[in-house]
CSV table of C-alpha atoms and ligand atoms in Angstrom, one decimal:
chain,number,residue,atom,x,y,z
S,4,UNK,CA,-91.1,-80.9,-5.3
S,5,UNK,CA,-92.5,-77.8,-3.9
S,6,UNK,CA,-92.9,-74.9,-6.4
S,7,UNK,CA,-91.1,-72.4,-4.2
S,8,UNK,CA,-88.8,-74.5,-2.1
S,9,UNK,CA,-87.4,-76.7,-4.9
S,10,UNK,CA,-83.9,-75.8,-5.8
S,11,UNK,CA,-83.9,-75.4,-9.6
S,12,UNK,CA,-80.6,-74.1,-10.9
S,13,UNK,CA,-80.3,-72.5,-14.4
S,14,UNK,CA,-76.8,-72.2,-15.6
S,15,UNK,CA,-76.4,-69.1,-17.9
S,16,UNK,CA,-78.4,-65.9,-18.0
S,17,UNK,CA,-78.4,-65.6,-21.8
S,18,UNK,CA,-81.6,-65.5,-23.9
S,19,UNK,CA,-82.7,-69.0,-23.1
S,20,UNK,CA,-81.8,-69.0,-19.3
S,21,UNK,CA,-83.6,-65.7,-18.7
S,22,UNK,CA,-86.6,-66.8,-20.7
S,23,UNK,CA,-86.9,-70.0,-18.8
S,24,UNK,CA,-86.6,-68.2,-15.4
S,25,UNK,CA,-89.3,-65.8,-16.6
S,26,UNK,CA,-91.7,-68.6,-17.8
S,27,UNK,CA,-91.2,-70.4,-14.5
S,28,UNK,CA,-91.8,-67.3,-12.4
S,29,UNK,CA,-95.0,-66.7,-14.3
S,30,UNK,CA,-96.1,-70.2,-13.2
S,31,UNK,CA,-95.1,-69.5,-9.6
S,32,UNK,CA,-92.0,-71.7,-9.7
S,33,UNK,CA,-88.8,-70.3,-8.2
S,34,UNK,CA,-85.4,-70.8,-9.9
S,35,UNK,CA,-81.9,-69.5,-9.4
S,36,UNK,CA,-79.8,-68.4,-12.3
S,37,UNK,CA,-76.0,-68.7,-12.2
S,38,UNK,CA,-74.2,-66.5,-14.7
S,39,UNK,CA,-70.4,-66.3,-15.3
S,40,UNK,CA,-70.4,-62.7,-16.3
S,41,UNK,CA,-70.0,-60.1,-13.5
S,42,UNK,CA,-72.5,-57.8,-15.3
S,43,UNK,CA,-74.7,-57.6,-18.3
S,44,UNK,CA,-73.0,-55.8,-21.2
S,45,UNK,CA,-74.2,-54.0,-24.3
S,46,UNK,CA,-73.2,-56.4,-27.1
S,47,UNK,CA,-73.1,-54.6,-30.4
S,48,UNK,CA,-75.3,-56.9,-32.4
S,49,UNK,CA,-78.9,-57.0,-33.8
S,50,UNK,CA,-81.4,-59.7,-33.3
S,51,UNK,CA,-84.4,-60.6,-35.4
S,52,UNK,CA,-87.3,-62.0,-33.5
S,53,UNK,CA,-89.4,-63.9,-36.0
S,54,UNK,CA,-93.2,-64.4,-35.4
S,55,UNK,CA,-92.8,-67.7,-33.5
S,56,UNK,CA,-90.4,-65.9,-31.1
S,57,UNK,CA,-92.6,-62.9,-30.5
S,58,UNK,CA,-95.5,-65.2,-30.0
S,59,UNK,CA,-93.6,-67.1,-27.4
S,60,UNK,CA,-92.7,-63.9,-25.6
S,61,UNK,CA,-96.3,-62.4,-25.7
S,62,UNK,CA,-97.6,-64.0,-22.4
S,63,UNK,CA,-94.4,-62.7,-20.6
S,64,UNK,CA,-95.7,-59.2,-21.3
S,65,UNK,CA,-92.6,-57.7,-22.9
S,66,UNK,CA,-93.9,-57.5,-26.5
S,67,UNK,CA,-95.3,-53.9,-26.2
S,68,UNK,CA,-91.9,-52.7,-25.1
S,69,UNK,CA,-90.1,-54.6,-27.9
S,70,UNK,CA,-92.6,-53.1,-30.4
S,71,UNK,CA,-92.0,-49.6,-29.2
S,72,UNK,CA,-88.2,-50.0,-29.2
S,73,UNK,CA,-87.5,-52.3,-32.2
S,74,UNK,CA,-88.4,-52.2,-35.8
S,75,UNK,CA,-90.9,-54.1,-38.0
S,76,UNK,CA,-89.6,-53.9,-41.6
S,77,UNK,CA,-92.4,-53.7,-44.3
S,78,UNK,CA,-90.4,-55.8,-46.9
S,79,UNK,CA,-87.4,-58.1,-46.8
S,80,UNK,CA,-85.3,-58.3,-49.9
S,81,UNK,CA,-83.1,-61.1,-51.1
S,82,UNK,CA,-80.7,-59.8,-53.8
S,83,UNK,CA,-78.0,-61.1,-56.1
S,84,UNK,CA,-74.7,-59.8,-54.9
S,85,UNK,CA,-73.6,-58.2,-58.2
S,86,UNK,CA,-76.7,-57.0,-60.1
S,87,UNK,CA,-78.9,-56.3,-57.1
S,88,UNK,CA,-81.7,-58.3,-58.8
S,89,UNK,CA,-84.3,-59.4,-56.2
S,90,UNK,CA,-84.6,-63.2,-56.0
S,91,UNK,CA,-87.2,-63.2,-53.3
S,92,UNK,CA,-89.1,-60.3,-51.7
S,93,UNK,CA,-90.9,-61.1,-48.5
S,94,UNK,CA,-93.9,-59.1,-47.5
S,95,UNK,CA,-93.3,-58.5,-43.8
S,96,UNK,CA,-94.8,-55.9,-41.4
S,97,UNK,CA,-98.6,-56.2,-41.4
S,98,UNK,CA,-98.5,-59.2,-43.7
S,99,UNK,CA,-96.5,-61.2,-41.2
S,100,UNK,CA,-98.9,-60.3,-38.4
S,101,UNK,CA,-101.9,-61.1,-40.5
S,102,UNK,CA,-100.5,-64.5,-41.4
S,103,UNK,CA,-98.9,-65.6,-38.1
S,104,UNK,CA,-100.8,-63.5,-35.5
S,105,UNK,CA,-97.6,-62.0,-34.2
S,106,UNK,CA,-95.0,-59.5,-35.5
S,107,UNK,CA,-91.4,-59.9,-36.8
S,108,UNK,CA,-89.3,-57.4,-35.0
S,109,UNK,CA,-85.6,-56.4,-35.3
S,110,UNK,CA,-83.8,-54.8,-32.4
S,111,UNK,CA,-80.5,-54.3,-30.6
S,112,UNK,CA,-79.7,-57.5,-28.9
S,113,UNK,CA,-79.4,-55.9,-25.5
S,114,UNK,CA,-83.0,-54.6,-25.7
S,115,UNK,CA,-84.3,-58.2,-25.7
S,116,UNK,CA,-81.7,-59.2,-23.0
S,117,UNK,CA,-82.6,-56.4,-20.6
S,118,UNK,CA,-86.3,-56.8,-21.2
S,119,UNK,CA,-86.0,-60.5,-20.2
S,120,UNK,CA,-83.8,-59.6,-17.2
S,121,UNK,CA,-86.5,-57.3,-15.9
S,122,UNK,CA,-88.8,-60.3,-15.5
S,123,UNK,CA,-86.4,-62.0,-13.1
S,124,UNK,CA,-86.3,-61.7,-9.4
S,125,UNK,CA,-83.0,-59.9,-8.8
S,126,UNK,CA,-82.2,-61.9,-5.7
S,127,UNK,CA,-82.3,-65.1,-7.8
S,128,UNK,CA,-79.8,-63.9,-10.4
S,129,UNK,CA,-76.3,-64.8,-9.3
S,130,UNK,CA,-73.7,-62.9,-11.4
S,131,UNK,CA,-70.0,-63.8,-11.4
S,132,UNK,CA,-70.7,-67.5,-10.8
S,133,UNK,CA,-68.9,-69.6,-13.4
S,134,UNK,CA,-69.8,-73.2,-13.3
S,135,UNK,CA,-66.8,-75.5,-13.6
S,136,UNK,CA,-68.3,-78.9,-13.0
S,137,UNK,CA,-71.2,-81.0,-11.7
S,138,UNK,CA,-71.7,-84.4,-10.2
S,139,UNK,CA,-74.5,-86.5,-8.8
S,140,UNK,CA,-75.0,-86.1,-5.0
S,141,UNK,CA,-77.4,-88.7,-3.8
S,142,UNK,CA,-80.6,-88.0,-5.7
S,143,UNK,CA,-79.5,-84.4,-6.3
S,144,UNK,CA,-76.8,-82.7,-8.2
S,145,UNK,CA,-73.7,-80.9,-6.9
S,146,UNK,CA,-72.6,-77.8,-8.8
S,147,UNK,CA,-69.0,-76.5,-8.5
S,148,UNK,CA,-68.1,-72.9,-9.3
S,149,UNK,CA,-64.9,-71.3,-10.3
S,150,UNK,CA,-65.0,-69.1,-7.1
S,151,UNK,CA,-64.7,-72.4,-5.0
S,152,UNK,CA,-68.4,-72.3,-4.0
S,153,UNK,CA,-70.6,-75.3,-4.3
S,154,UNK,CA,-74.4,-75.7,-4.2
S,155,UNK,CA,-76.7,-78.7,-4.4
S,156,UNK,CA,-79.7,-78.5,-6.7
S,157,UNK,CA,-82.7,-80.7,-7.3
S,158,UNK,CA,-82.9,-79.9,-11.0
S,159,UNK,CA,-80.3,-78.3,-13.3
S,160,UNK,CA,-80.8,-76.7,-16.7
S,161,UNK,CA,-77.7,-76.0,-18.7
S,162,UNK,CA,-78.5,-72.8,-20.7
S,163,UNK,CA,-74.8,-72.0,-20.9
S,164,UNK,CA,-74.4,-71.6,-24.6
S,165,UNK,CA,-72.2,-73.1,-27.4
S,166,UNK,CA,-69.3,-74.1,-25.1
S,167,UNK,CA,-71.6,-75.5,-22.4
S,168,UNK,CA,-69.8,-76.9,-19.3
S,169,UNK,CA,-73.0,-78.8,-18.4
S,170,UNK,CA,-73.0,-80.5,-21.8
S,171,UNK,CA,-69.4,-81.5,-21.4
S,172,UNK,CA,-70.1,-82.8,-17.9
S,173,UNK,CA,-73.0,-84.9,-19.3
S,174,UNK,CA,-71.6,-86.1,-22.6
S,175,UNK,CA,-67.9,-85.5,-22.5
S,176,UNK,CA,-65.7,-83.0,-24.3
S,177,UNK,CA,-66.4,-82.5,-28.0
S,178,UNK,CA,-65.3,-79.4,-29.9
S,179,UNK,CA,-67.9,-77.6,-31.9
S,180,UNK,CA,-67.5,-77.9,-35.7
S,181,UNK,CA,-65.9,-74.9,-37.4
S,182,UNK,CA,-68.1,-74.0,-40.5
S,183,UNK,CA,-65.0,-72.6,-42.3
S,184,UNK,CA,-66.7,-69.2,-42.3
S,185,UNK,CA,-66.2,-66.1,-40.2
S,186,UNK,CA,-68.6,-63.2,-39.6
S,187,UNK,CA,-68.2,-59.5,-39.3
S,188,UNK,CA,-70.9,-57.6,-37.5
S,189,UNK,CA,-71.7,-54.1,-36.3
S,190,UNK,CA,-74.5,-51.6,-35.4
S,191,UNK,CA,-74.1,-48.0,-36.2
S,192,UNK,CA,-76.1,-44.8,-37.0
S,193,UNK,CA,-77.8,-44.9,-40.4
S,194,UNK,CA,-76.8,-41.4,-41.3
S,195,UNK,CA,-73.2,-42.6,-41.7
S,196,UNK,CA,-74.3,-44.2,-45.0
S,197,UNK,CA,-74.1,-41.4,-47.6
S,198,UNK,CA,-75.2,-41.5,-51.2
S,199,UNK,CA,-77.0,-44.8,-51.0
S,200,UNK,CA,-80.4,-45.9,-49.8
S,201,UNK,CA,-80.4,-48.1,-46.7
S,202,UNK,CA,-83.0,-50.8,-47.2
S,203,UNK,CA,-85.1,-51.8,-44.1
S,204,UNK,CA,-84.0,-55.4,-44.5
S,205,UNK,CA,-81.9,-57.0,-47.1
S,206,UNK,CA,-79.7,-60.1,-47.7
S,207,UNK,CA,-77.1,-59.9,-50.5
S,208,UNK,CA,-76.4,-63.4,-51.7
S,209,UNK,CA,-72.9,-64.0,-53.2
S,210,UNK,CA,-71.6,-67.4,-54.5
S,211,UNK,CA,-69.8,-68.2,-51.2
S,212,UNK,CA,-70.4,-65.2,-49.0
S,213,UNK,CA,-73.3,-62.9,-48.0
S,214,UNK,CA,-74.3,-59.7,-46.2
S,215,UNK,CA,-77.5,-59.3,-44.1
S,216,UNK,CA,-78.6,-55.9,-42.9
S,217,UNK,CA,-81.6,-54.5,-41.1
S,218,UNK,CA,-82.8,-51.5,-39.2
S,219,UNK,CA,-82.9,-52.1,-35.4
S,220,UNK,CA,-84.7,-49.1,-33.9
S,221,UNK,CA,-88.3,-47.8,-34.1
S,222,UNK,CA,-86.7,-44.4,-34.8
S,223,UNK,CA,-85.0,-45.9,-37.8
S,224,UNK,CA,-81.7,-44.4,-36.9
S,225,UNK,CA,-79.6,-47.5,-36.5
S,226,UNK,CA,-78.6,-50.3,-38.9
S,227,UNK,CA,-77.0,-53.7,-38.2
S,228,UNK,CA,-75.1,-55.9,-40.6
S,229,UNK,CA,-73.5,-59.2,-40.5
S,230,UNK,CA,-71.2,-60.1,-43.3
S,231,UNK,CA,-70.1,-63.8,-43.7
S,232,UNK,CA,-67.0,-64.9,-45.6
S,233,UNK,CA,-65.0,-68.1,-46.0
S,234,UNK,CA,-61.8,-68.1,-43.9
S,235,UNK,CA,-60.5,-71.5,-43.0
S,236,UNK,CA,-57.6,-70.0,-41.0
S,237,UNK,CA,-59.6,-68.1,-38.4
S,238,UNK,CA,-61.3,-70.1,-35.7
S,239,UNK,CA,-61.7,-67.7,-32.7
S,240,UNK,CA,-65.2,-67.2,-31.4
S,241,UNK,CA,-65.7,-64.1,-29.3
S,242,UNK,CA,-68.3,-61.4,-29.0
S,243,UNK,CA,-65.7,-58.8,-28.5
S,244,UNK,CA,-62.8,-59.4,-31.0
S,245,UNK,CA,-62.3,-56.3,-33.2
S,246,UNK,CA,-62.1,-57.2,-36.9
S,247,UNK,CA,-60.1,-55.5,-39.6
S,248,UNK,CA,-62.4,-53.1,-41.6
S,249,UNK,CA,-60.1,-53.0,-44.7
S,250,UNK,CA,-60.0,-56.8,-44.8
S,251,UNK,CA,-63.8,-56.9,-44.7
S,252,UNK,CA,-64.1,-54.4,-47.5
S,253,UNK,CA,-61.6,-56.3,-49.7
S,254,UNK,CA,-63.7,-59.5,-49.2
S,255,UNK,CA,-66.7,-57.7,-50.8
S,256,UNK,CA,-65.2,-55.7,-53.7
S,257,UNK,CA,-67.4,-57.5,-56.2
S,258,UNK,CA,-70.6,-56.7,-54.4
S,259,UNK,CA,-73.2,-54.2,-55.5
S,260,UNK,CA,-72.3,-50.5,-54.7
S,261,UNK,CA,-75.2,-50.3,-52.3
S,262,UNK,CA,-74.0,-53.2,-50.2
S,263,UNK,CA,-70.4,-51.9,-50.3
S,264,UNK,CA,-71.6,-48.4,-49.2
S,265,UNK,CA,-73.2,-50.0,-46.1
S,266,UNK,CA,-70.0,-52.0,-45.2
S,267,UNK,CA,-67.8,-49.0,-45.8
S,268,UNK,CA,-69.9,-46.8,-43.4
S,269,UNK,CA,-69.3,-48.9,-40.4
S,270,UNK,CA,-67.1,-47.2,-37.8
S,271,UNK,CA,-65.7,-50.6,-36.6
S,272,UNK,CA,-66.5,-54.3,-36.9
S,273,UNK,CA,-66.3,-57.3,-34.7
S,274,UNK,CA,-65.2,-60.6,-36.1
S,275,UNK,CA,-65.8,-64.1,-35.0
S,276,UNK,CA,-65.8,-67.7,-36.3
S,277,UNK,CA,-69.1,-69.4,-37.0
S,278,UNK,CA,-69.3,-72.7,-35.2
S,279,UNK,CA,-72.0,-75.4,-35.0
S,280,UNK,CA,-72.7,-78.9,-33.8
S,281,UNK,CA,-74.7,-81.9,-35.0
S,282,UNK,CA,-78.2,-82.5,-33.6
S,283,UNK,CA,-77.9,-84.6,-30.4
S,284,UNK,CA,-79.9,-87.8,-29.7
S,285,UNK,CA,-80.4,-86.9,-26.1
S,286,UNK,CA,-80.3,-83.6,-24.2
S,287,UNK,CA,-80.0,-84.7,-20.6
S,288,UNK,CA,-79.5,-87.3,-18.0
S,289,UNK,CA,-81.5,-87.7,-14.8
S,290,UNK,CA,-82.0,-84.3,-13.1
S,291,UNK,CA,-79.8,-82.4,-15.6
S,292,UNK,CA,-80.9,-81.1,-19.0
S,293,UNK,CA,-79.7,-78.7,-21.7
S,294,UNK,CA,-81.4,-75.8,-23.4
S,295,UNK,CA,-80.7,-73.4,-26.3
S,296,UNK,CA,-77.3,-73.2,-27.9
S,297,UNK,CA,-76.0,-75.7,-25.3
S,298,UNK,CA,-77.8,-78.5,-27.2
S,299,UNK,CA,-78.7,-77.1,-30.6
S,300,UNK,CA,-76.4,-74.3,-31.7
S,301,UNK,CA,-77.0,-72.9,-35.2
S,302,UNK,CA,-75.1,-70.2,-37.1
S,303,UNK,CA,-77.2,-67.1,-37.8
S,304,UNK,CA,-78.8,-68.1,-41.1
S,305,UNK,CA,-82.5,-68.5,-40.2
S,306,UNK,CA,-82.6,-66.2,-37.2
S,307,UNK,CA,-83.7,-69.1,-35.1
S,308,UNK,CA,-81.0,-69.6,-32.5
S,309,UNK,CA,-82.5,-67.2,-29.9
S,310,UNK,CA,-86.0,-68.0,-31.1
S,311,UNK,CA,-85.6,-71.7,-30.5
S,312,UNK,CA,-84.0,-71.1,-27.1
S,313,UNK,CA,-87.1,-69.2,-26.1
S,314,UNK,CA,-89.3,-72.0,-27.5
S,315,UNK,CA,-87.3,-74.5,-25.4
S,316,UNK,CA,-87.9,-72.3,-22.3
S,317,UNK,CA,-91.6,-72.2,-22.9
S,318,UNK,CA,-92.0,-75.9,-23.4
S,319,UNK,CA,-89.8,-76.8,-20.4
S,320,UNK,CA,-91.5,-74.3,-18.2
S,321,UNK,CA,-95.0,-75.6,-19.2
S,322,UNK,CA,-93.9,-79.1,-18.5
S,323,UNK,CA,-92.5,-78.3,-15.1
S,324,UNK,CA,-95.7,-76.4,-14.3
S,325,UNK,CA,-97.8,-79.3,-15.5
S,326,UNK,CA,-96.7,-81.7,-12.7
S,327,UNK,CA,-93.2,-82.0,-13.9
S,328,UNK,CA,-91.7,-81.1,-10.5
S,329,UNK,CA,-92.9,-84.4,-9.1
S,330,UNK,CA,-90.6,-86.3,-11.4
S,331,UNK,CA,-87.9,-84.0,-12.9
S,332,UNK,CA,-86.1,-86.7,-14.8
S,333,UNK,CA,-89.3,-87.7,-16.6
S,334,UNK,CA,-90.2,-84.0,-17.2
S,335,UNK,CA,-86.8,-83.4,-18.8
S,336,UNK,CA,-87.1,-86.5,-21.0
S,337,UNK,CA,-90.6,-85.3,-22.1
S,338,UNK,CA,-89.2,-81.9,-22.9
S,339,UNK,CA,-86.4,-83.3,-25.1
S,340,UNK,CA,-88.8,-85.6,-26.9
S,341,UNK,CA,-91.0,-82.6,-27.8
S,342,UNK,CA,-88.2,-80.2,-28.8
S,343,UNK,CA,-85.5,-82.3,-30.5
S,344,UNK,CA,-87.1,-82.9,-33.9
S,345,UNK,CA,-88.0,-79.2,-34.5
S,346,UNK,CA,-84.6,-77.9,-33.5
S,347,UNK,CA,-82.8,-80.6,-35.5
S,348,UNK,CA,-84.8,-79.6,-38.6
S,349,UNK,CA,-83.7,-76.0,-38.0
S,350,UNK,CA,-80.1,-77.0,-37.6
S,351,UNK,CA,-80.2,-79.0,-40.9
S,352,UNK,CA,-81.9,-76.2,-42.8
S,353,UNK,CA,-79.3,-73.7,-41.4
S,354,UNK,CA,-76.5,-75.9,-42.6
S,355,UNK,CA,-78.1,-76.3,-46.0
S,356,UNK,CA,-77.7,-72.5,-46.2
S,357,UNK,CA,-80.3,-71.2,-48.8
S,358,UNK,CA,-83.1,-70.3,-46.5
S,359,UNK,CA,-85.2,-67.5,-48.1
S,360,UNK,CA,-82.9,-67.0,-51.1
S,361,UNK,CA,-85.8,-67.9,-53.3
S,362,UNK,CA,-89.4,-68.5,-52.4
S,363,UNK,CA,-89.4,-70.5,-49.2
S,364,UNK,CA,-92.2,-72.2,-47.2
S,365,UNK,CA,-91.5,-70.7,-43.7
S,366,UNK,CA,-94.9,-71.6,-42.1
S,367,UNK,CA,-93.4,-74.5,-40.2
S,368,UNK,CA,-91.0,-72.1,-38.5
S,369,UNK,CA,-93.0,-68.8,-38.1
S,370,UNK,CA,-96.4,-70.4,-37.7
S,371,UNK,CA,-95.5,-72.4,-34.6
S,372,UNK,CA,-97.3,-71.5,-31.4
S,373,UNK,CA,-95.2,-72.9,-28.6
S,374,UNK,CA,-97.9,-72.1,-25.9
S,375,UNK,CA,-100.4,-74.2,-27.8
S,376,UNK,CA,-98.1,-77.1,-28.8
S,377,UNK,CA,-99.2,-80.4,-27.3
S,378,UNK,CA,-97.0,-81.6,-24.4
S,379,UNK,CA,-97.6,-85.2,-25.1
S,380,UNK,CA,-95.9,-85.4,-28.5
S,381,UNK,CA,-93.9,-88.6,-28.7
S,382,UNK,CA,-91.2,-88.2,-31.4
S,383,UNK,CA,-89.7,-91.4,-32.7
S,384,UNK,CA,-85.9,-91.4,-32.6
S,385,UNK,CA,-85.8,-92.1,-36.3
S,386,UNK,CA,-87.2,-88.6,-36.9
S,387,UNK,CA,-83.8,-87.3,-35.8
S,388,UNK,CA,-82.1,-89.1,-38.7
S,389,UNK,CA,-84.1,-87.4,-41.4
K,427,LIG,C1,-74.1,-62.5,-34.5
K,427,LIG,C2,-75.3,-63.3,-34.2
K,427,LIG,C3,-76.5,-63.0,-34.6
K,427,LIG,C4,-77.6,-63.8,-34.3
K,427,LIG,N1,-78.8,-63.4,-34.7
K,427,LIG,C5,-79.9,-64.0,-34.3
K,427,LIG,C6,-81.2,-63.6,-34.7
K,427,LIG,O1,-81.4,-62.6,-35.5
K,427,LIG,N2,-82.3,-64.3,-34.2
K,427,LIG,C7,-82.2,-65.3,-33.3
K,427,LIG,O2,-83.2,-65.9,-32.9
K,427,LIG,N3,-81.0,-65.8,-33.0
K,427,LIG,C8,-79.8,-65.2,-33.4
K,427,LIG,N4,-78.6,-65.6,-33.0
K,427,LIG,C9,-78.5,-66.8,-32.2
K,427,LIG,C10,-78.7,-66.4,-30.7
K,427,LIG,O3,-78.0,-65.3,-30.3
K,427,LIG,C11,-78.3,-67.6,-29.9
K,427,LIG,O4,-78.9,-68.8,-30.4
K,427,LIG,C12,-78.9,-67.4,-28.5
K,427,LIG,O5,-78.2,-66.4,-27.9
K,427,LIG,C13,-78.8,-68.7,-27.7
K,427,LIG,O6,-79.2,-68.4,-26.4
K,427,LIG,P1,-78.6,-69.3,-25.1
K,427,LIG,O7,-79.3,-68.7,-23.9
K,427,LIG,O8,-78.7,-70.7,-25.4
K,427,LIG,O9,-77.1,-68.9,-25.1
K,427,LIG,P2,-76.4,-67.6,-24.9
K,427,LIG,O10,-77.3,-66.4,-25.2
K,427,LIG,O11,-75.0,-67.7,-25.5
K,427,LIG,O12,-76.2,-67.5,-23.3
K,427,LIG,C14,-75.4,-68.4,-22.6
K,427,LIG,C15,-75.1,-67.7,-21.2
K,427,LIG,O13,-74.4,-68.7,-20.4
K,427,LIG,C16,-73.3,-68.0,-19.8
K,427,LIG,N5,-72.3,-69.1,-19.5
K,427,LIG,C17,-71.6,-69.8,-20.3
K,427,LIG,N6,-70.8,-70.7,-19.7
K,427,LIG,C18,-71.1,-70.5,-18.3
K,427,LIG,C19,-70.6,-71.1,-17.2
K,427,LIG,N7,-69.7,-72.1,-17.2
K,427,LIG,N8,-71.1,-70.8,-16.0
K,427,LIG,C20,-72.1,-69.8,-15.9
K,427,LIG,N9,-72.6,-69.1,-17.0
K,427,LIG,C21,-72.1,-69.5,-18.2
K,427,LIG,C22,-72.8,-67.0,-20.8
K,427,LIG,O14,-72.0,-66.0,-20.2
K,427,LIG,C23,-74.1,-66.5,-21.4
K,427,LIG,O15,-74.7,-65.4,-20.7
K,427,LIG,C24,-77.5,-64.9,-33.4
K,427,LIG,C25,-76.2,-65.2,-33.0
K,427,LIG,C26,-75.1,-64.5,-33.3
K,427,LIG,C27,-73.8,-64.9,-32.8
């Protein structure tokens, strides 16, 4: 396939789809992105980019902007919900950079999203195009959109998130697993918190619930929190559903006053159900493959959902640039073999749920350099069963 004439279709302009288009563009490979939303919005959530994620983004040139805009906490606290006793204090800031060669940055989610979108050729970003189905068309793939339009592509990457239509077309309908927990999240000005210190980064660990909060701006004027509680009855997953603030506060009445002061200061909260899926034995078929949450969703416990989607994008982009366009099906197979074991390990660790509560070896996550990872790693299928 020719680098500029090949029709590569990426479904979904989320973190993974945009990162892939950016990596491909850097390699001189053109790709079209089809996104269901009519415009990019400002979703009120923070995102932590751990050192492996910032390292993956460095060659794309957006790290200086993320450093200027986002925030690098000096310390990360893990605390008991009631006494406030620290169970694990993570040296971050300079210590992370010294250890892993790249920073850990927290920011508003849209800062990352818009920085990635800036790297894309505008004419190749097709907004308001919702994929509804796909089917083989000779040795290519036909894509059907909700607006009645159809295109034929030589390679398709489903970066269309947790409820991936591409995944369903390949492997059949399978509902994601409800974890039994819901999350409340919000971002707001720090000066709304009165009478209590706002720590740069802290996780309050309760017996069956927790709160994570961190500063999201270089100016240190905004704070984000996500508060997770069991709620077997609520299964809606939406970025925009408004939550009941009083309900949130009553779920954390036994928490430390500093944690409660933070929750109480929020002007409003969003609420959504936490869903996940099991690791998959295969991510694609022929000329179609999945990326990011479409194939390895993980609830926000390790801050690796977005990071691993970016890693996927780099590995897939490197493979396509390394002769992969000559045999796309083989390239996609190679990509899955390299990526499945690492993302499955992240999914299992996420599900286990105690990441960083006490001293934790994080080198296998943060120390990974996706640009240097070998592209010939053959991972035995048995590794997925660990
Ligand atoms: C509250 C919260 C906090 C998080 N915090 C962190 C964190 O701190 N660090 C971290 O690394 N990760 C974090 N994550 C995880 C991270 O956000 C996801 O893992 C990441 O967004 C996955 O990227 P993606 O590109 O695979 O999917 P998404 O970002 O979900 O993008 C999918 C895109 O596909 C589009 N789409 C869907 N269906 C179609 C269709 N049929 N046709 C066309 N387009 C379609 C969607 O509109 C969307 O734009 C968090 C997640 C949540 C919910």
